[in-house]
Amino acid sequence: MFTREEYEKLINNSPLFEIDKESSPALYKTERYSFLTILTDYYRLYIYPNKPLDSYSMTLMETANECIKYYDKEKGEFLHLFNSSMKRDLHIAKAKETIEEKRHGIRVSNEEDKLIRKIIALANSKGLDIYDLTVQQKISKALNLEPPRLQELLRINDDAVAVSSTVTNDDGDEVELFDLQSSREKTAEDKMADESALITLVEEINGVFTIVQDRQKRLLSMLLTLEIIKACDEDLDKAKNVLTGKELFNKEVLDYYEKHGELPTAKQIGEILGVSEQSLSRTYKNFKEKLKN
């Protein structure tokens, strides 16, 4: 068995990336099989040692195939691309699994997923409360949807995602805080956070957090810690560096990650705290308004 560092070196420097698939198909196929075996062992032994392989192996294979297809050595190491993509895809898989459980196995189509994103984006762009019936009527008209259809789409979304919104910093850049339905169209490079900008933003958020009501602090601290860790590509050392000394830092989220090998979803945080997803949404909306002021 290799050490973690040895596995990472083998993956990032794999001969697979030097082989021409068209001119050497047999060699490519052999090396690809070896590469996927090493990648799987790396995740099984060092990334998710306490998680059954069969719970994520299919996602791992699908993500690996996607990353191998589009990987460009000039843009960085393979594992940076793969780890970011894998975390994104696991969140998506978990969200879809939750939806299927709630809807008795009925899958959510790509069309429905796109409509949900449009609804949320329109509401967020105008600072509207998506659960307000008057707002729902206006959005229904704008998107040419019947109100019952829009409400059904919101229920689908609520089964998997508690909150979806953004915060805009002083430079006008939007930072996703609560969007657990990450877009598959985003590359790892798109999701890379500039640490200095993130630190500045977190300091601003922490300043507002210190003045919220005490009864809301545990809920908000868990959600904020969750999303800041995600903004750091789940690099715990980087996240701790950003969060150290901040009142909003919630160690429960880190403990959950270390125990389960993955971050809790906003829905799971709601269950831990015994509050509804609607309550999470309202609390965050109020917090976001404070950030704007």
mmCIF file with all atom_site columns, N, CA and C in Angstrom, residues 4 43 47-48 79-88 91 182 187-195 198 225-239 242 257 263:
data_model
loop_
_atom_site.group_PDB
_atom_site.id
_atom_site.type_symbol
_atom_site.label_atom_id
_atom_site.label_alt_id
_atom_site.label_comp_id
_atom_site.label_asym_id
_atom_site.label_entity_id
_atom_site.label_seq_id
_atom_site.pdbx_PDB_ins_code
_atom_site.Cartn_x
_atom_site.Cartn_y
_atom_site.Cartn_z
_atom_site.occupancy
_atom_site.B_iso_or_equiv
_atom_site.pdbx_formal_charge
_atom_site.auth_seq_id
_atom_site.auth_comp_id
_atom_site.auth_asym_id
_atom_site.auth_atom_id
_atom_site.pdbx_PDB_model_num
ATOM 1   N N  . ARG A 1 4   ? -0.255  8.338  1.242   1.00 0.00 ? 4   ARG A N  1
ATOM 2   C CA . ARG A 1 4   ? -1.124  9.296  0.570   1.00 0.00 ? 4   ARG A CA 1
ATOM 3   C C  . ARG A 1 4   ? -0.356  10.111 -0.460  1.00 0.00 ? 4   ARG A C  1
ATOM 4   N N  . TYR A 1 43  ? -9.018  7.165  -2.897  1.00 0.00 ? 43  TYR A N  1
ATOM 5   C CA . TYR A 1 43  ? -10.225 7.654  -2.225  1.00 0.00 ? 43  TYR A CA 1
ATOM 6   C C  . TYR A 1 43  ? -10.664 6.712  -1.114  1.00 0.00 ? 43  TYR A C  1
ATOM 7   N N  . ILE A 1 47  ? -9.295  9.392  1.436   1.00 0.00 ? 47  ILE A N  1
ATOM 8   C CA . ILE A 1 47  ? -10.287 10.463 1.391   1.00 0.00 ? 47  ILE A CA 1
ATOM 9   C C  . ILE A 1 47  ? -11.538 10.086 2.173   1.00 0.00 ? 47  ILE A C  1
ATOM 10  N N  . TYR A 1 48  ? -12.060 8.888  1.941   1.00 0.00 ? 48  TYR A N  1
ATOM 11  C CA . TYR A 1 48  ? -13.255 8.427  2.644   1.00 0.00 ? 48  TYR A CA 1
ATOM 12  C C  . TYR A 1 48  ? -13.010 7.066  3.304   1.00 0.00 ? 48  TYR A C  1
ATOM 13  N N  . LEU A 1 79  ? -5.539  16.046 -9.734  1.00 0.00 ? 79  LEU A N  1
ATOM 14  C CA . LEU A 1 79  ? -6.312  15.885 -8.499  1.00 0.00 ? 79  LEU A CA 1
ATOM 15  C C  . LEU A 1 79  ? -7.020  17.156 -8.078  1.00 0.00 ? 79  LEU A C  1
ATOM 16  N N  . HIS A 1 80  ? -6.471  18.310 -8.441  1.00 0.00 ? 80  HIS A N  1
ATOM 17  C CA . HIS A 1 80  ? -7.183  19.548 -8.086  1.00 0.00 ? 80  HIS A CA 1
ATOM 18  C C  . HIS A 1 80  ? -8.504  19.608 -8.839  1.00 0.00 ? 80  HIS A C  1
ATOM 19  N N  . LEU A 1 81  ? -8.443  19.311 -10.125 1.00 0.00 ? 81  LEU A N  1
ATOM 20  C CA . LEU A 1 81  ? -9.658  19.280 -10.936 1.00 0.00 ? 81  LEU A CA 1
ATOM 21  C C  . LEU A 1 81  ? -10.606 18.196 -10.448 1.00 0.00 ? 81  LEU A C  1
ATOM 22  N N  . PHE A 1 82  ? -10.067 17.004 -10.222 1.00 0.00 ? 82  PHE A N  1
ATOM 23  C CA . PHE A 1 82  ? -10.925 15.880 -9.865  1.00 0.00 ? 82  PHE A CA 1
ATOM 24  C C  . PHE A 1 82  ? -11.573 16.053 -8.496  1.00 0.00 ? 82  PHE A C  1
ATOM 25  N N  . ASN A 1 83  ? -10.803 16.445 -7.488  1.00 0.00 ? 83  ASN A N  1
ATOM 26  C CA . ASN A 1 83  ? -11.361 16.579 -6.135  1.00 0.00 ? 83  ASN A CA 1
ATOM 27  C C  . ASN A 1 83  ? -12.480 17.610 -6.092  1.00 0.00 ? 83  ASN A C  1
ATOM 28  N N  . SER A 1 84  ? -12.286 18.730 -6.781  1.00 0.00 ? 84  SER A N  1
ATOM 29  C CA . SER A 1 84  ? -13.335 19.756 -6.823  1.00 0.00 ? 84  SER A CA 1
ATOM 30  C C  . SER A 1 84  ? -14.576 19.226 -7.531  1.00 0.00 ? 84  SER A C  1
ATOM 31  N N  . SER A 1 85  ? -14.360 18.536 -8.648  1.00 0.00 ? 85  SER A N  1
ATOM 32  C CA . SER A 1 85  ? -15.485 17.995 -9.414  1.00 0.00 ? 85  SER A CA 1
ATOM 33  C C  . SER A 1 85  ? -16.201 16.894 -8.636  1.00 0.00 ? 85  SER A C  1
ATOM 34  N N  . MET A 1 86  ? -15.437 16.074 -7.940  1.00 0.00 ? 86  MET A N  1
ATOM 35  C CA . MET A 1 86  ? -16.011 14.961 -7.174  1.00 0.00 ? 86  MET A CA 1
ATOM 36  C C  . MET A 1 86  ? -16.901 15.488 -6.050  1.00 0.00 ? 86  MET A C  1
ATOM 37  N N  . LYS A 1 87  ? -16.445 16.497 -5.347  1.00 0.00 ? 87  LYS A N  1
ATOM 38  C CA . LYS A 1 87  ? -17.249 17.072 -4.266  1.00 0.00 ? 87  LYS A CA 1
ATOM 39  C C  . LYS A 1 87  ? -18.534 17.682 -4.807  1.00 0.00 ? 87  LYS A C  1
ATOM 40  N N  . ARG A 1 88  ? -18.409 18.351 -5.942  1.00 0.00 ? 88  ARG A N  1
ATOM 41  C CA . ARG A 1 88  ? -19.590 18.920 -6.592  1.00 0.00 ? 88  ARG A CA 1
ATOM 42  C C  . ARG A 1 88  ? -20.581 17.824 -6.958  1.00 0.00 ? 88  ARG A C  1
ATOM 43  N N  . HIS A 1 91  ? -22.441 16.209 -4.021  1.00 0.00 ? 91  HIS A N  1
ATOM 44  C CA . HIS A 1 91  ? -23.535 17.060 -3.530  1.00 0.00 ? 91  HIS A CA 1
ATOM 45  C C  . HIS A 1 91  ? -24.766 16.899 -4.419  1.00 0.00 ? 91  HIS A C  1
ATOM 46  N N  . SER A 1 182 ? -25.044 22.587 -6.983  1.00 0.00 ? 182 SER A N  1
ATOM 47  C CA . SER A 1 182 ? -23.978 23.153 -7.794  1.00 0.00 ? 182 SER A CA 1
ATOM 48  C C  . SER A 1 182 ? -24.179 22.796 -9.257  1.00 0.00 ? 182 SER A C  1
ATOM 49  N N  . THR A 1 187 ? -16.589 24.619 -14.044 1.00 0.00 ? 187 THR A N  1
ATOM 50  C CA . THR A 1 187 ? -15.348 23.864 -13.959 1.00 0.00 ? 187 THR A CA 1
ATOM 51  C C  . THR A 1 187 ? -14.719 24.110 -12.598 1.00 0.00 ? 187 THR A C  1
ATOM 52  N N  . ALA A 1 188 ? -13.702 23.322 -12.297 1.00 0.00 ? 188 ALA A N  1
ATOM 53  C CA . ALA A 1 188 ? -12.999 23.510 -11.032 1.00 0.00 ? 188 ALA A CA 1
ATOM 54  C C  . ALA A 1 188 ? -12.383 24.902 -10.973 1.00 0.00 ? 188 ALA A C  1
ATOM 55  N N  . GLU A 1 189 ? -11.901 25.373 -12.128 1.00 0.00 ? 189 GLU A N  1
ATOM 56  C CA . GLU A 1 189 ? -11.286 26.703 -12.156 1.00 0.00 ? 189 GLU A CA 1
ATOM 57  C C  . GLU A 1 189 ? -12.310 27.788 -11.828 1.00 0.00 ? 189 GLU A C  1
ATOM 58  N N  . ASP A 1 190 ? -13.553 27.598 -12.291 1.00 0.00 ? 190 ASP A N  1
ATOM 59  C CA . ASP A 1 190 ? -14.606 28.577 -12.014 1.00 0.00 ? 190 ASP A CA 1
ATOM 60  C C  . ASP A 1 190 ? -14.880 28.673 -10.520 1.00 0.00 ? 190 ASP A C  1
ATOM 61  N N  . LYS A 1 191 ? -14.703 27.547 -9.821  1.00 0.00 ? 191 LYS A N  1
ATOM 62  C CA . LYS A 1 191 ? -15.083 27.491 -8.418  1.00 0.00 ? 191 LYS A CA 1
ATOM 63  C C  . LYS A 1 191 ? -13.935 27.828 -7.468  1.00 0.00 ? 191 LYS A C  1
ATOM 64  N N  . MET A 1 192 ? -12.752 28.033 -8.009  1.00 0.00 ? 192 MET A N  1
ATOM 65  C CA . MET A 1 192 ? -11.610 28.338 -7.142  1.00 0.00 ? 192 MET A CA 1
ATOM 66  C C  . MET A 1 192 ? -11.820 29.691 -6.446  1.00 0.00 ? 192 MET A C  1
ATOM 67  N N  . ALA A 1 193 ? -11.606 29.708 -5.152  1.00 0.00 ? 193 ALA A N  1
ATOM 68  C CA . ALA A 1 193 ? -11.791 30.960 -4.400  1.00 0.00 ? 193 ALA A CA 1
ATOM 69  C C  . ALA A 1 193 ? -10.449 31.640 -4.180  1.00 0.00 ? 193 ALA A C  1
ATOM 70  N N  . ASP A 1 194 ? -10.440 32.926 -4.356  1.00 0.00 ? 194 ASP A N  1
ATOM 71  C CA . ASP A 1 194 ? -9.250  33.686 -4.030  1.00 0.00 ? 194 ASP A CA 1
ATOM 72  C C  . ASP A 1 194 ? -9.237  33.877 -2.516  1.00 0.00 ? 194 ASP A C  1
ATOM 73  N N  . GLU A 1 195 ? -8.208  33.311 -1.855  1.00 0.00 ? 195 GLU A N  1
ATOM 74  C CA . GLU A 1 195 ? -8.217  33.258 -0.389  1.00 0.00 ? 195 GLU A CA 1
ATOM 75  C C  . GLU A 1 195 ? -8.250  34.631 0.258   1.00 0.00 ? 195 GLU A C  1
ATOM 76  N N  . LEU A 1 198 ? -11.659 35.989 -0.032  1.00 0.00 ? 198 LEU A N  1
ATOM 77  C CA . LEU A 1 198 ? -12.569 35.233 0.824   1.00 0.00 ? 198 LEU A CA 1
ATOM 78  C C  . LEU A 1 198 ? -12.414 35.654 2.275   1.00 0.00 ? 198 LEU A C  1
ATOM 79  N N  . THR A 1 225 ? -20.455 28.283 8.308   1.00 0.00 ? 225 THR A N  1
ATOM 80  C CA . THR A 1 225 ? -19.249 27.446 8.352   1.00 0.00 ? 225 THR A CA 1
ATOM 81  C C  . THR A 1 225 ? -19.279 26.409 7.241   1.00 0.00 ? 225 THR A C  1
ATOM 82  N N  . LEU A 1 226 ? -20.445 25.810 7.037   1.00 0.00 ? 226 LEU A N  1
ATOM 83  C CA . LEU A 1 226 ? -20.616 24.829 5.960   1.00 0.00 ? 226 LEU A CA 1
ATOM 84  C C  . LEU A 1 226 ? -20.220 25.421 4.611   1.00 0.00 ? 226 LEU A C  1
ATOM 85  N N  . GLU A 1 227 ? -20.738 26.588 4.286   1.00 0.00 ? 227 GLU A N  1
ATOM 86  C CA . GLU A 1 227 ? -20.515 27.155 2.968   1.00 0.00 ? 227 GLU A CA 1
ATOM 87  C C  . GLU A 1 227 ? -19.121 27.728 2.804   1.00 0.00 ? 227 GLU A C  1
ATOM 88  N N  . ILE A 1 228 ? -18.519 28.185 3.887   1.00 0.00 ? 228 ILE A N  1
ATOM 89  C CA . ILE A 1 228 ? -17.141 28.684 3.801   1.00 0.00 ? 228 ILE A CA 1
ATOM 90  C C  . ILE A 1 228 ? -16.186 27.521 3.544   1.00 0.00 ? 228 ILE A C  1
ATOM 91  N N  . ILE A 1 229 ? -16.452 26.369 4.172   1.00 0.00 ? 229 ILE A N  1
ATOM 92  C CA . ILE A 1 229 ? -15.637 25.179 3.907   1.00 0.00 ? 229 ILE A CA 1
ATOM 93  C C  . ILE A 1 229 ? -15.776 24.783 2.438   1.00 0.00 ? 229 ILE A C  1
ATOM 94  N N  . LYS A 1 230 ? -16.995 24.847 1.912   1.00 0.00 ? 230 LYS A N  1
ATOM 95  C CA . LYS A 1 230 ? -17.212 24.512 0.506   1.00 0.00 ? 230 LYS A CA 1
ATOM 96  C C  . LYS A 1 230 ? -16.506 25.505 -0.410  1.00 0.00 ? 230 LYS A C  1
ATOM 97  N N  . ALA A 1 231 ? -16.516 26.785 -0.021  1.00 0.00 ? 231 ALA A N  1
ATOM 98  C CA . ALA A 1 231 ? -15.845 27.808 -0.821  1.00 0.00 ? 231 ALA A CA 1
ATOM 99  C C  . ALA A 1 231 ? -14.337 27.580 -0.862  1.00 0.00 ? 231 ALA A C  1
ATOM 100 N N  . CYS A 1 232 ? -13.831 26.850 0.132   1.00 0.00 ? 232 CYS A N  1
ATOM 101 C CA . CYS A 1 232 ? -12.404 26.496 0.189   1.00 0.00 ? 232 CYS A CA 1
ATOM 102 C C  . CYS A 1 232 ? -12.143 25.143 -0.460  1.00 0.00 ? 232 CYS A C  1
ATOM 103 N N  . ASP A 1 233 ? -13.096 24.658 -1.267  1.00 0.00 ? 233 ASP A N  1
ATOM 104 C CA . ASP A 1 233 ? -12.986 23.342 -1.911  1.00 0.00 ? 233 ASP A CA 1
ATOM 105 C C  . ASP A 1 233 ? -12.803 22.230 -0.886  1.00 0.00 ? 233 ASP A C  1
ATOM 106 N N  . GLU A 1 234 ? -13.392 22.403 0.286   1.00 0.00 ? 234 GLU A N  1
ATOM 107 C CA . GLU A 1 234 ? -13.351 21.445 1.381   1.00 0.00 ? 234 GLU A CA 1
ATOM 108 C C  . GLU A 1 234 ? -11.918 21.155 1.839   1.00 0.00 ? 234 GLU A C  1
ATOM 109 N N  . ASP A 1 235 ? -11.038 22.124 1.624   1.00 0.00 ? 235 ASP A N  1
ATOM 110 C CA . ASP A 1 235 ? -9.687  22.060 2.167   1.00 0.00 ? 235 ASP A CA 1
ATOM 111 C C  . ASP A 1 235 ? -9.781  22.550 3.615   1.00 0.00 ? 235 ASP A C  1
ATOM 112 N N  . LEU A 1 236 ? -9.766  21.603 4.568   1.00 0.00 ? 236 LEU A N  1
ATOM 113 C CA . LEU A 1 236 ? -10.017 21.972 5.964   1.00 0.00 ? 236 LEU A CA 1
ATOM 114 C C  . LEU A 1 236 ? -8.949  22.898 6.526   1.00 0.00 ? 236 LEU A C  1
ATOM 115 N N  . ASP A 1 237 ? -7.692  22.716 6.122   1.00 0.00 ? 237 ASP A N  1
ATOM 116 C CA . ASP A 1 237 ? -6.637  23.601 6.619   1.00 0.00 ? 237 ASP A CA 1
ATOM 117 C C  . ASP A 1 237 ? -6.880  25.031 6.152   1.00 0.00 ? 237 ASP A C  1
ATOM 118 N N  . LYS A 1 238 ? -7.259  25.182 4.891   1.00 0.00 ? 238 LYS A N  1
ATOM 119 C CA . LYS A 1 238 ? -7.542  26.509 4.350   1.00 0.00 ? 238 LYS A CA 1
ATOM 120 C C  . LYS A 1 238 ? -8.761  27.114 5.039   1.00 0.00 ? 238 LYS A C  1
ATOM 121 N N  . ALA A 1 239 ? -9.798  26.288 5.240   1.00 0.00 ? 239 ALA A N  1
ATOM 122 C CA . ALA A 1 239 ? -11.016 26.771 5.892   1.00 0.00 ? 239 ALA A CA 1
ATOM 123 C C  . ALA A 1 239 ? -10.741 27.222 7.314   1.00 0.00 ? 239 ALA A C  1
ATOM 124 N N  . VAL A 1 242 ? -9.156  30.565 7.389   1.00 0.00 ? 242 VAL A N  1
ATOM 125 C CA . VAL A 1 242 ? -10.125 31.631 7.127   1.00 0.00 ? 242 VAL A CA 1
ATOM 126 C C  . VAL A 1 242 ? -11.033 31.864 8.334   1.00 0.00 ? 242 VAL A C  1
ATOM 127 N N  . TYR A 1 257 ? -17.934 16.487 9.537   1.00 0.00 ? 257 TYR A N  1
ATOM 128 C CA . TYR A 1 257 ? -17.139 16.141 8.359   1.00 0.00 ? 257 TYR A CA 1
ATOM 129 C C  . TYR A 1 257 ? -16.131 15.043 8.692   1.00 0.00 ? 257 TYR A C  1
ATOM 130 N N  . LEU A 1 263 ? -19.579 16.764 4.192   1.00 0.00 ? 263 LEU A N  1
ATOM 131 C CA . LEU A 1 263 ? -20.247 17.857 4.886   1.00 0.00 ? 263 LEU A CA 1
ATOM 132 C C  . LEU A 1 263 ? -21.729 17.560 5.046   1.00 0.00 ? 263 LEU A C  1
#
